[in-house]
Coordinates of C-alpha atoms in Angstrom, one line a residue:
X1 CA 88.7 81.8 102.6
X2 CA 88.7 81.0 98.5
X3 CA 88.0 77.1 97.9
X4 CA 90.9 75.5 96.2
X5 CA 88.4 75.0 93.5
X6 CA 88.3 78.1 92.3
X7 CA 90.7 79.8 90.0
X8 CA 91.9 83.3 90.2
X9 CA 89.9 83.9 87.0
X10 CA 86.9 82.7 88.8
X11 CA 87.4 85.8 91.5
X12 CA 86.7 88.3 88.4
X13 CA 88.8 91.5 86.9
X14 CA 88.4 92.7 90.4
X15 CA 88.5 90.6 93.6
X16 CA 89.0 93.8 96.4
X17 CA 86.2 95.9 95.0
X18 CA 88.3 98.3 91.9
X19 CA 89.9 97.7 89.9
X20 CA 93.7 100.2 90.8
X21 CA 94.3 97.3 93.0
X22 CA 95.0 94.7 90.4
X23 CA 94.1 91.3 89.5
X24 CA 94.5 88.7 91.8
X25 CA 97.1 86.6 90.1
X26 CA 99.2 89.8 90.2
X27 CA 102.9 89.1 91.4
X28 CA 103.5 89.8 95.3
X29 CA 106.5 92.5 93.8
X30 CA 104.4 93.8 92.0
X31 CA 101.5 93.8 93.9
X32 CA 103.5 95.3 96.7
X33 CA 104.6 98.5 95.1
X34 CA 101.3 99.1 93.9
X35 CA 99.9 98.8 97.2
X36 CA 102.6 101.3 98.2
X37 CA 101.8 104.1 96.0
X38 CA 97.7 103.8 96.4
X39 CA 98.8 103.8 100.0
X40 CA 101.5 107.3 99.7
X41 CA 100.3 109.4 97.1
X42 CA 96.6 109.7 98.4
X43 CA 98.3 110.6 101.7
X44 CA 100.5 112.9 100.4
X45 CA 97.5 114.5 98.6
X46 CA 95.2 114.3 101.8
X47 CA 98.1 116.4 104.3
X48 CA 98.4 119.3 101.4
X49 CA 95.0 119.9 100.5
X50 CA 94.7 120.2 104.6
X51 CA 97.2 121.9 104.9
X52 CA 95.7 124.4 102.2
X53 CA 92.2 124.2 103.6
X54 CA 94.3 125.1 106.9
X55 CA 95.7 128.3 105.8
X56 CA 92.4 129.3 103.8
X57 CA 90.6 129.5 107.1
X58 CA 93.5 131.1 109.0
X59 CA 93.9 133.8 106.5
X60 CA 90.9 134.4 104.7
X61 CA 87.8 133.0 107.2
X62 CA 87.7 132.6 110.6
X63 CA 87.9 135.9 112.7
X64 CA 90.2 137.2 114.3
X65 CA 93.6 139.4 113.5
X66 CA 95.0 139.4 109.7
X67 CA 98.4 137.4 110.0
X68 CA 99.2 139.2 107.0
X69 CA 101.6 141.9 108.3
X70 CA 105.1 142.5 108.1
X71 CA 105.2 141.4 111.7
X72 CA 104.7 138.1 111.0
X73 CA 106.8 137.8 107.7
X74 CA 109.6 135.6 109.1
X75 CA 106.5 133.2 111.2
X76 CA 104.4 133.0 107.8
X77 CA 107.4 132.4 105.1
X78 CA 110.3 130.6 106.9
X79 CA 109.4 128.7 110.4
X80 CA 105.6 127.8 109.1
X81 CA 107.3 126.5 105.5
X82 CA 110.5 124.9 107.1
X83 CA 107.9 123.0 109.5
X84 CA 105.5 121.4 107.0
X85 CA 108.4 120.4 104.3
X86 CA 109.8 118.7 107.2
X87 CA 106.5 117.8 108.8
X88 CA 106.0 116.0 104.7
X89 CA 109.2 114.6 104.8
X90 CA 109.4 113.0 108.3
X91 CA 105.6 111.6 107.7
X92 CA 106.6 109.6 104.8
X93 CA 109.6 108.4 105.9
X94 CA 108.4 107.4 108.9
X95 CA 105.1 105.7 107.3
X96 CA 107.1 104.1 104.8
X97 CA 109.4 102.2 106.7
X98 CA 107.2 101.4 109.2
X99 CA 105.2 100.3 106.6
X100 CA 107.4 98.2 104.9
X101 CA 108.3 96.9 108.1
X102 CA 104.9 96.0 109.6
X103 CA 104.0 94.8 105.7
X104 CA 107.0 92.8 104.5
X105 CA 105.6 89.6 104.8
X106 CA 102.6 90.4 102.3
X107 CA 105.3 90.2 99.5
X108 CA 105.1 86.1 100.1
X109 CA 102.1 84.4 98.6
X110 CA 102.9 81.3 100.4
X111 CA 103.7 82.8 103.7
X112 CA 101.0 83.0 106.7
X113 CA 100.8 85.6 108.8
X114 CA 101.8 85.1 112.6
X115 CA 99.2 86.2 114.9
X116 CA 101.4 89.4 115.5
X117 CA 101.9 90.0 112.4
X118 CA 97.8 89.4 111.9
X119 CA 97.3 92.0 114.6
X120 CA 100.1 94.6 113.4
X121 CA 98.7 94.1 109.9
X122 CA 95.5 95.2 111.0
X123 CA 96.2 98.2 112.9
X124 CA 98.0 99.9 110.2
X125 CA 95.0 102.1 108.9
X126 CA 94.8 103.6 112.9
X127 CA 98.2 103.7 113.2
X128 CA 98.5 105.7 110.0
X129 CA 95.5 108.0 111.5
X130 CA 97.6 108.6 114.7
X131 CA 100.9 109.5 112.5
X132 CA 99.1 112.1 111.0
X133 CA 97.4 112.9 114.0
X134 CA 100.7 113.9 115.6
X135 CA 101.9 115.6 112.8
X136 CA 99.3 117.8 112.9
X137 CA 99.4 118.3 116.4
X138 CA 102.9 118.8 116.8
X139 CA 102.2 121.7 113.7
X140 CA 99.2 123.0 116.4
X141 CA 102.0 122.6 119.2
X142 CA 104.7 124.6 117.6
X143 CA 103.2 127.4 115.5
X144 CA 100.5 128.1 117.7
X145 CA 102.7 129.9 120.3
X146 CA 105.0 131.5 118.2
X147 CA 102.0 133.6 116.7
X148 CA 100.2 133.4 120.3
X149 CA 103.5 135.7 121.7
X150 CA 102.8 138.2 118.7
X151 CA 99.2 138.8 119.6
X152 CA 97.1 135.8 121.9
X153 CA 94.3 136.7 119.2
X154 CA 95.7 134.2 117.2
X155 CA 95.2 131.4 119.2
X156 CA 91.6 130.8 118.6
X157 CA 92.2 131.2 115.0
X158 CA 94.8 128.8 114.7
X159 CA 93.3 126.3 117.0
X160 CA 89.9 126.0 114.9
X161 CA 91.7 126.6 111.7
X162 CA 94.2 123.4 112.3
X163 CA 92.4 121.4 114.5
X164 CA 89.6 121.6 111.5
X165 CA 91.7 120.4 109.0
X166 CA 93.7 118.0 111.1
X167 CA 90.2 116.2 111.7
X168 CA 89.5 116.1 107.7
X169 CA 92.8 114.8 106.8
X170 CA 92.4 111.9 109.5
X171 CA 89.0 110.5 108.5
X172 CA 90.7 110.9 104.8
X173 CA 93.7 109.3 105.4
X174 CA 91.8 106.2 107.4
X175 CA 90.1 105.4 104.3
X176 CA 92.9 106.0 101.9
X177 CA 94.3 103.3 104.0
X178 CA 91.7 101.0 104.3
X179 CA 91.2 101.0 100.5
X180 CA 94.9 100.2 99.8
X181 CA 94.9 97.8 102.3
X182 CA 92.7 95.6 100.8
X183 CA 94.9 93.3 99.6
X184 CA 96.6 93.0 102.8
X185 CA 93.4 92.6 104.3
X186 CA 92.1 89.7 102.5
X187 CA 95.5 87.6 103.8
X188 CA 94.8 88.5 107.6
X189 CA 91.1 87.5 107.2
X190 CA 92.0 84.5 105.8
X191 CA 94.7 83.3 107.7
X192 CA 92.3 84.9 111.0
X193 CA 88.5 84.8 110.0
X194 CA 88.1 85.2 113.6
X195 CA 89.2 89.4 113.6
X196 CA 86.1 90.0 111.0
X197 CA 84.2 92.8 112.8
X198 CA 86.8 93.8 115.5
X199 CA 86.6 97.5 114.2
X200 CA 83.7 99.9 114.1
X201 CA 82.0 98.5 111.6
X202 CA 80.0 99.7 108.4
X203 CA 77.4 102.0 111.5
X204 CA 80.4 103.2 113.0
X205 CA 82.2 104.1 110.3
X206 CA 79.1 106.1 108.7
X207 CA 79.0 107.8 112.2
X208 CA 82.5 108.9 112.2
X209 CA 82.1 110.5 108.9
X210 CA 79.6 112.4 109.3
X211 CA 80.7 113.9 112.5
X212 CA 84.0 114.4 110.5
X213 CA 82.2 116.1 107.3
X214 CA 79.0 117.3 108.8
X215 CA 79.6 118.0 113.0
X216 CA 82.7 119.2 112.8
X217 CA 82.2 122.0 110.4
X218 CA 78.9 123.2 112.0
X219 CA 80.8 122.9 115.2
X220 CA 83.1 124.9 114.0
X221 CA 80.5 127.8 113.3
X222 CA 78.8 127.6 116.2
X223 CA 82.2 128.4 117.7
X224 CA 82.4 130.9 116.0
X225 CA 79.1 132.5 116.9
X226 CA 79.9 132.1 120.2
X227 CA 82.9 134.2 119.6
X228 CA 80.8 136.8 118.3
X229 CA 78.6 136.5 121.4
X230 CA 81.2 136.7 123.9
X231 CA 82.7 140.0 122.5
X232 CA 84.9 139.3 119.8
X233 CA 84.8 142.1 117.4
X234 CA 83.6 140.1 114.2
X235 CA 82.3 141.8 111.5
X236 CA 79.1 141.0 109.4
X237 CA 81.5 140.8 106.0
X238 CA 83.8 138.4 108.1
X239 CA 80.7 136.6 109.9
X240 CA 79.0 135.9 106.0
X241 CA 82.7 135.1 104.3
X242 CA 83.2 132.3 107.2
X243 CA 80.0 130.6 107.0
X244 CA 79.7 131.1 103.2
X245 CA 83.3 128.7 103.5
X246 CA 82.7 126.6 106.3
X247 CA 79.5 125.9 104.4
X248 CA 81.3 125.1 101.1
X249 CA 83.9 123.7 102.6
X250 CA 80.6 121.5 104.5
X251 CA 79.6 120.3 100.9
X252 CA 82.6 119.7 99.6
X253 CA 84.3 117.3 101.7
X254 CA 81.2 116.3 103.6
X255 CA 80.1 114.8 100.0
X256 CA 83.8 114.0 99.3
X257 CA 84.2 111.9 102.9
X258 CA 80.3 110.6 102.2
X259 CA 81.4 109.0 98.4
X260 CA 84.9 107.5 100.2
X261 CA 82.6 105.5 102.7
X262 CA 79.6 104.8 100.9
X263 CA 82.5 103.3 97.9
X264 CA 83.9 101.2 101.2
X265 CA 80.4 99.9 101.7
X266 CA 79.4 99.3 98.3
X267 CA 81.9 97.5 96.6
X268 CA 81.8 94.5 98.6
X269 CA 78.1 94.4 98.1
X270 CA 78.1 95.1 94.4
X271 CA 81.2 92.5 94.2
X272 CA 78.3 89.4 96.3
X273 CA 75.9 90.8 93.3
X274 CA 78.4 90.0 90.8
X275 CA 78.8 86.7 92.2
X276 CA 75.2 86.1 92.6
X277 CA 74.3 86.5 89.2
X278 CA 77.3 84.3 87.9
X279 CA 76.0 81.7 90.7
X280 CA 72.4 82.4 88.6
X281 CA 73.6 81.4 85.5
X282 CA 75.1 78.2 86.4
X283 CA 79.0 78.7 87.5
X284 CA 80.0 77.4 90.7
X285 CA 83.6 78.0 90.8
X286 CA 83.1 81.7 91.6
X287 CA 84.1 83.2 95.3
X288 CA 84.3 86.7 96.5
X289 CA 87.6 88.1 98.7
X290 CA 87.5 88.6 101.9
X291 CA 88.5 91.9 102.3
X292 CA 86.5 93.8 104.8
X293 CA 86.7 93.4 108.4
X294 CA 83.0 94.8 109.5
X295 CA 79.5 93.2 109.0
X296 CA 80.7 93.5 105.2
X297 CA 83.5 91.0 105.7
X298 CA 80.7 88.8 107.2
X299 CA 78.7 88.9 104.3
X300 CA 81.3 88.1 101.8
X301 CA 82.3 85.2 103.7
X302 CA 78.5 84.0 104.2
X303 CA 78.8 83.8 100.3
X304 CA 81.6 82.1 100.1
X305 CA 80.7 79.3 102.0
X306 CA 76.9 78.9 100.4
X307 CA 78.8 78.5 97.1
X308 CA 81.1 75.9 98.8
X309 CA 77.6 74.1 100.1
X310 CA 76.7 74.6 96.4
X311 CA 79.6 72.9 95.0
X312 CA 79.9 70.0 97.4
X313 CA 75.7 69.6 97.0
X314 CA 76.5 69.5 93.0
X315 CA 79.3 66.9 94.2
X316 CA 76.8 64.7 95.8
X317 CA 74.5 64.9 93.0
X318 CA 77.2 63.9 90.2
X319 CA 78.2 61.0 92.6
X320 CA 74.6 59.8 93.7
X321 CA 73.6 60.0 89.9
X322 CA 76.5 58.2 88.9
X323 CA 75.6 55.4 91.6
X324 CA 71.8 55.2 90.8
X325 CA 71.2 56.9 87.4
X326 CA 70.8 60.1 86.8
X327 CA 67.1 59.8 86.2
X328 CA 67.0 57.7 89.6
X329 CA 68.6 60.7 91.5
X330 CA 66.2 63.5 89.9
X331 CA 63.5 61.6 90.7
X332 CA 64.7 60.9 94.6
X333 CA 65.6 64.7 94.6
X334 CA 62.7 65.8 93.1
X335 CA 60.2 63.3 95.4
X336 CA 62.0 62.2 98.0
X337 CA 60.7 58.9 97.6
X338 CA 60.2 56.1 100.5
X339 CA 60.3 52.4 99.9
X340 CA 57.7 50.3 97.6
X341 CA 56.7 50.7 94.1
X342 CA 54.4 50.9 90.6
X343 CA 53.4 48.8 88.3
X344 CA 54.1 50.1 84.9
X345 CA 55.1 48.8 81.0
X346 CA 58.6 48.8 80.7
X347 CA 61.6 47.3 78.6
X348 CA 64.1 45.3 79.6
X349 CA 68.1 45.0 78.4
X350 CA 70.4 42.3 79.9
X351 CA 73.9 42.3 78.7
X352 CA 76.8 39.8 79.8
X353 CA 80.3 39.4 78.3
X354 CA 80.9 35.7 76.6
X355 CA 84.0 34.1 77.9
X356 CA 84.5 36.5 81.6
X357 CA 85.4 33.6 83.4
X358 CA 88.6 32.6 81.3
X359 CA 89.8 36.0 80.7
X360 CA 89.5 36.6 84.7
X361 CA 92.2 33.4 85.2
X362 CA 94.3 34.2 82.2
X363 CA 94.9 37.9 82.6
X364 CA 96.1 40.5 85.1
X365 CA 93.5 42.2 87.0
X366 CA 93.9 45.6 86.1
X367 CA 93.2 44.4 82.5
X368 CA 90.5 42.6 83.4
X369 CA 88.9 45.9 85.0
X370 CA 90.2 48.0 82.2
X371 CA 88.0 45.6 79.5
X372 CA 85.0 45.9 81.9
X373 CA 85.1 49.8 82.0
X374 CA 85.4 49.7 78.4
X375 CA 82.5 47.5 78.0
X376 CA 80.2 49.2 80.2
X377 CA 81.3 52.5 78.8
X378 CA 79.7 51.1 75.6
X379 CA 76.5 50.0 77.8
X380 CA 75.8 52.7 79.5
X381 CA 76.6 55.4 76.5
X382 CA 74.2 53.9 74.1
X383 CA 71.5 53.0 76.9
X384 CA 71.3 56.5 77.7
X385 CA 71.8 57.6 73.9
X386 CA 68.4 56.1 73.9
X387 CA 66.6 57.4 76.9
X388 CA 67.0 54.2 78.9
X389 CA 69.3 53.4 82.8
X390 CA 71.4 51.1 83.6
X391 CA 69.9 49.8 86.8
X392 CA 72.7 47.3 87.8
X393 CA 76.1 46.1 87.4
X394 CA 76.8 42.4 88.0
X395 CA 80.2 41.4 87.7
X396 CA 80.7 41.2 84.2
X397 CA 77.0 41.8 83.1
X398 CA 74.8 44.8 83.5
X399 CA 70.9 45.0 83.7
X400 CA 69.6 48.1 81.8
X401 CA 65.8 49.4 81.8
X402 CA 63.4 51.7 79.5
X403 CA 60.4 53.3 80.6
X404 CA 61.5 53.6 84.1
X405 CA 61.8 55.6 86.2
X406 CA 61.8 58.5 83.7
X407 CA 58.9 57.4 81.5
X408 CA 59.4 57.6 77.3
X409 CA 57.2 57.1 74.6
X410 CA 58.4 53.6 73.3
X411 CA 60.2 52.2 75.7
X412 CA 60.3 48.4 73.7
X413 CA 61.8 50.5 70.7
X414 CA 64.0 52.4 72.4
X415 CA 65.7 48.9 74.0
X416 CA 65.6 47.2 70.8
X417 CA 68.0 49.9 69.2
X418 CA 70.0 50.2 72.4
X419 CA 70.4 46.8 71.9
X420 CA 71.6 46.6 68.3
X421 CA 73.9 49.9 69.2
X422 CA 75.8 48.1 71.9
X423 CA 76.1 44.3 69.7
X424 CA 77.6 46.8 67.2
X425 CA 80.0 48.8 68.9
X426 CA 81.0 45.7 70.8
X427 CA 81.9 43.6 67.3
X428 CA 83.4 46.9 65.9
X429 CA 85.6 48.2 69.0
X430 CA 86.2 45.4 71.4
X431 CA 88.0 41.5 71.3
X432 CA 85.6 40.3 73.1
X433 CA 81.7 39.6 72.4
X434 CA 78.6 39.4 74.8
X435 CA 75.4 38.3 74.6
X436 CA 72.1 40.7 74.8
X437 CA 68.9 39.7 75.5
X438 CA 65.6 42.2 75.2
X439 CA 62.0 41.6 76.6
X440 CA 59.1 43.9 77.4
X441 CA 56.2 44.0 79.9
X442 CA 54.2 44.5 82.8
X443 CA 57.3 45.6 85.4
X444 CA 56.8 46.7 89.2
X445 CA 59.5 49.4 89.5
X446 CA 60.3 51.0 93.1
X447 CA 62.4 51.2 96.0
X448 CA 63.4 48.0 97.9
X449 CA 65.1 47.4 101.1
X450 CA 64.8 48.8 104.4
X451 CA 63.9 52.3 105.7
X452 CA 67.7 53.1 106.4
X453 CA 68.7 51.6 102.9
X454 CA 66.9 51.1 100.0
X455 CA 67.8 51.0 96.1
X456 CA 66.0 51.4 92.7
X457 CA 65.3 48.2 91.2
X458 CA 62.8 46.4 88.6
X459 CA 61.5 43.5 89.2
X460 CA 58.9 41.3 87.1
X461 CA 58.4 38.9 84.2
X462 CA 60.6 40.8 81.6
X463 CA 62.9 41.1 83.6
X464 CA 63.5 37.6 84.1
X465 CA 62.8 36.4 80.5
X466 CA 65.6 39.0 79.4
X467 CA 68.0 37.4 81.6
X468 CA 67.4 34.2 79.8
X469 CA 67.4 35.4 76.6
X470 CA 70.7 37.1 77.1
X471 CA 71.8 33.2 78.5
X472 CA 70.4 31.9 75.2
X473 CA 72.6 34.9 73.1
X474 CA 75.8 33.6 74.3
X475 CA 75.2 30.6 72.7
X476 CA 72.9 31.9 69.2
X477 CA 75.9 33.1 66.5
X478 CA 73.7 36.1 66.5
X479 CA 74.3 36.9 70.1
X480 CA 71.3 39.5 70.1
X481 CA 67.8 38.0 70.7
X482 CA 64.6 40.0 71.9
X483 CA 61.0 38.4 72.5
X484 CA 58.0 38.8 70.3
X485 CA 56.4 40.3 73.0
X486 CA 59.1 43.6 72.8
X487 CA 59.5 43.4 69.2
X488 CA 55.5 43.9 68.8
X489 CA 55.3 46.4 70.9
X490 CA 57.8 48.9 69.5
X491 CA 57.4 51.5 66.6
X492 CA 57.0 50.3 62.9
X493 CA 60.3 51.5 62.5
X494 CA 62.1 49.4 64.8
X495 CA 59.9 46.5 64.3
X496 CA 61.0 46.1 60.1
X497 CA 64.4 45.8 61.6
X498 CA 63.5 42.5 63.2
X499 CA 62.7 38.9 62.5
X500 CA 60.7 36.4 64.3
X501 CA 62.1 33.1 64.4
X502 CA 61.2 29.9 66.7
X503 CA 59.8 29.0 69.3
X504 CA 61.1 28.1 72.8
X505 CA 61.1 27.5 76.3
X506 CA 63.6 29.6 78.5
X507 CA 64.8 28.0 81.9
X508 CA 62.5 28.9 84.4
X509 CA 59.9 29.6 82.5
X510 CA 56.7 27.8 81.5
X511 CA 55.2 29.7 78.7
X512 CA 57.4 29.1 75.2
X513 CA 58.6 32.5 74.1
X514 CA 59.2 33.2 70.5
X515 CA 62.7 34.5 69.7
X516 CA 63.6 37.4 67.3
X517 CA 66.6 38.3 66.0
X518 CA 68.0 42.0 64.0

């Protein structure tokens, strides 16, 4: 089954292994004709080149006495004709409508299958087989007396001769089948993944064709050696002509039946490669269409549900990074961290919007959640601009860090210019203002909670002395203040862009801390 996340363009120029049998956003009309004509012309082809391969051997090879007397005139060029024209002509009527008949719910995109029409579906490639089975046997049935009450000699000759190429058309005509039936296929298995390898599969099927292609011909000329044996006058010219034909005839549509079923096996292999390599490079909307019912079938569905695993995993991912951070996921991903923590130099942003509290009892609440995307949309663009994560949201404030848990090289730098960024775009784009506070430090940065549920966090002296600087902002007509402590330790650079002011005391605190301001 093909994930709804995955477009028809995803499934490539050729989702049932060539390309004859169209794209897959082909129309069912149009689809369905198609499918007909790969389906009757192949056929059509298969039941004449038999029935040439037939007469070759009963005129020309296998021993036994010439039919071409004046004896048999009326048997050879009226009632053997009449009967294969309407042998031709009854085979694709009757395989037609039956076809159409078994078929016609395939012409629906939307429509599922019935379980009969699942099993009916499905059994079109043997039934197809037996058609032409009877055909052939009803040609073996008929003929074969007529020319048995001329001379009985002939019924060896035309029992080997037809029965030979009866067998060869079969095998052909079961993968003619199968390949046009791809499409039709692909519905059963999806509406049914449970009838995947209810036929002989891909060691069956390379069985059956090499007894069609290889046993059956060198049957064939061990009958007739035992012909010769038993003491039916065959010459040497005739005994070298037939197995110099049988032979060719061996190579010929041993390698023809060979290239039909190693081009069944193939395809759905080379169409998992395809998929692999696009799966390689990055692209996880790509499937591959269930269209064969043996171990193949398996395999192509095996794929399709690891790329599902891939996409929901790559789900997961987005949505745990988008909880935590991105840096905090790769680094859970990459460690699979358990809970405590390091002590490391880190910066440390806190940002809170001035004036929450009377926008939150004057407006409508999907405005007030509207202006707090917005806001944080500013936050968290430009603290990740700079290399930094936002560790927390808290109402209407957000708590970002730098130099943790993905270390950089300056992290007081990096949250100094985070921090003029955000006052910027927030005078620039926004009614509203918020204060920003910035200090730097010795941090312990880790996991914290229980063994069943623990989060990121930072905890420490800067930490706390940036949440009361960002207290202070709200009230400083600059509403952007850092601490000496962050402003000396960033780059020369960032620290021009700065100036030291007074002195004070921040609630909580019992050390003075010197303010600075861009």
């Amino acid at each position: 089954m093909v994930d709804d996340d995955v477009t028809p363009a995803a499934l490539g120029p050729a989702p049932w292994g060539s390309r004859l049998l169209g794209p897959a956003e082909e129309g069912s009309i149009r689809r369905r004709i198609r499918v007909q004509v790969l389906l009757t012309l192949p056929l059509i082809t298969a039941n004449l080149v038999g029935i040439a391969v037939a007469i070759v051997l009963i005129v020309f090879v296998l021993p036994g006495p010439s039919v071409l007397t004046w004896s048999l005139v009326y048997l050879n060029f009226v009632a053997a004709p009449i009967y294969i024209a309407v042998s031709l002509l009854v085979g694709l009527v009757w395989g037609t409508r039956w076809g159409l008949r078994t078929l016609r719910w395939a012409t629906d995109d939307q429509h599922i299958p019935t379980e009969r029409e699942q099993i009916s579906a499905a059994a079109v490639p043997r039934k197809l087989v037996v058609q032409q089975a009877v055909l052939w046997l009803g040609g073996l049935l008929v003929l074969t007396p007529m020319y048995a009450i001329v001379d009985p000699a002939f019924l060896p000759k035309f029992i080997l001769g037809t029965g030979f190429s009866a067998i060869v058309v079969c095998a052909n005509s079961y993968l003619f089948a199968e390949f046009a039936l791809r499409v039709v296929t692909a519905r059963v298995l999806d509406a049914a993944p449970s009838r995947r390898r209810r036929g002989i599969g891909v060691f069956g099927r390379s069985v059956l064709m090499w007894i069609v292609g290889s046993a059956t011909p060198v049957a064939l000329l061990m009958v007739v050696a035992v012909l010769a044996l038993s003491g039916v006058s065959v010459s040497t010219d005739r005994l070298a002509v037939c197995v110099l034909s049988l032979g060719g005839a061996t190579l010929v549509f041993g390698l023809l039946l060979m290239a039909q079923t190693l081009a069944a096996t193939v395809a759905p292999i080379r169409g998992v490669r395809n998929a692999l390599r696009r799966v390689e490079d990055g692209a996880l909307d790509v499937a591959v269409t269930v269209y064969d019912g043996t171990e193949l079938g398996e395999l192509q569905s095996g794929f399709n549900r690891m790329v599902a695993g891939l996409r929901e995993r790559e789900r997961l991912r987005d949505l745990f990074g988008r909880h935590v951070g991105q840096d905090v996921a790769a680094a859970a991903l990459a460690r699979n961290p358990g809970l405590g923590g390091a002590e490391l130099e880190a910066a440390a942003l806190f940002v809170d919007i001035i004036g929450s509290t009377t926008m939150a009892a004057t407006r409508p609440a999907p405005e007030i959640v509207a202006i707090l995307n917005g806001f944080f949309e500013i936050v968290v663009d430009e603290v990740e601009r700079h290399g930094g994560l936002v560790n927390k949201f808290e109402g209407d404030a957000a708590l970002a860090v730098f130099g943790t848990p993905a270390p950089i090289a300056d992290p007081s730098g990096a949250a100094l210019a985070a921090g003029r960024a955000i006052h910027e775009r927030i005078r620039a784009t926004t009614e509203f203002d918020a204060g920003i506070g910035i200090a730097a430090g010795r941090v312990v940065a880790g996991n914290v909670g229980a063994h069943r549920r623990y989060e990121f966090t930072v905890i420490g002296d800067a930490v706390n002395e940036a949440a009361r600087l960002c207290e202070l902002a709200k009230q400083d007509s600059a509403r952007l203040l850092a601490s000496d402590a962050a402003v000396e330790r960033a780059d020369p650079d960032e620290r021009r862009r700065w100036t030291l002011g007074e002195s004070v005391t921040l609630r909580g605190r019992v050390q003075p801390t010197r303010l600075a301001r861009a």
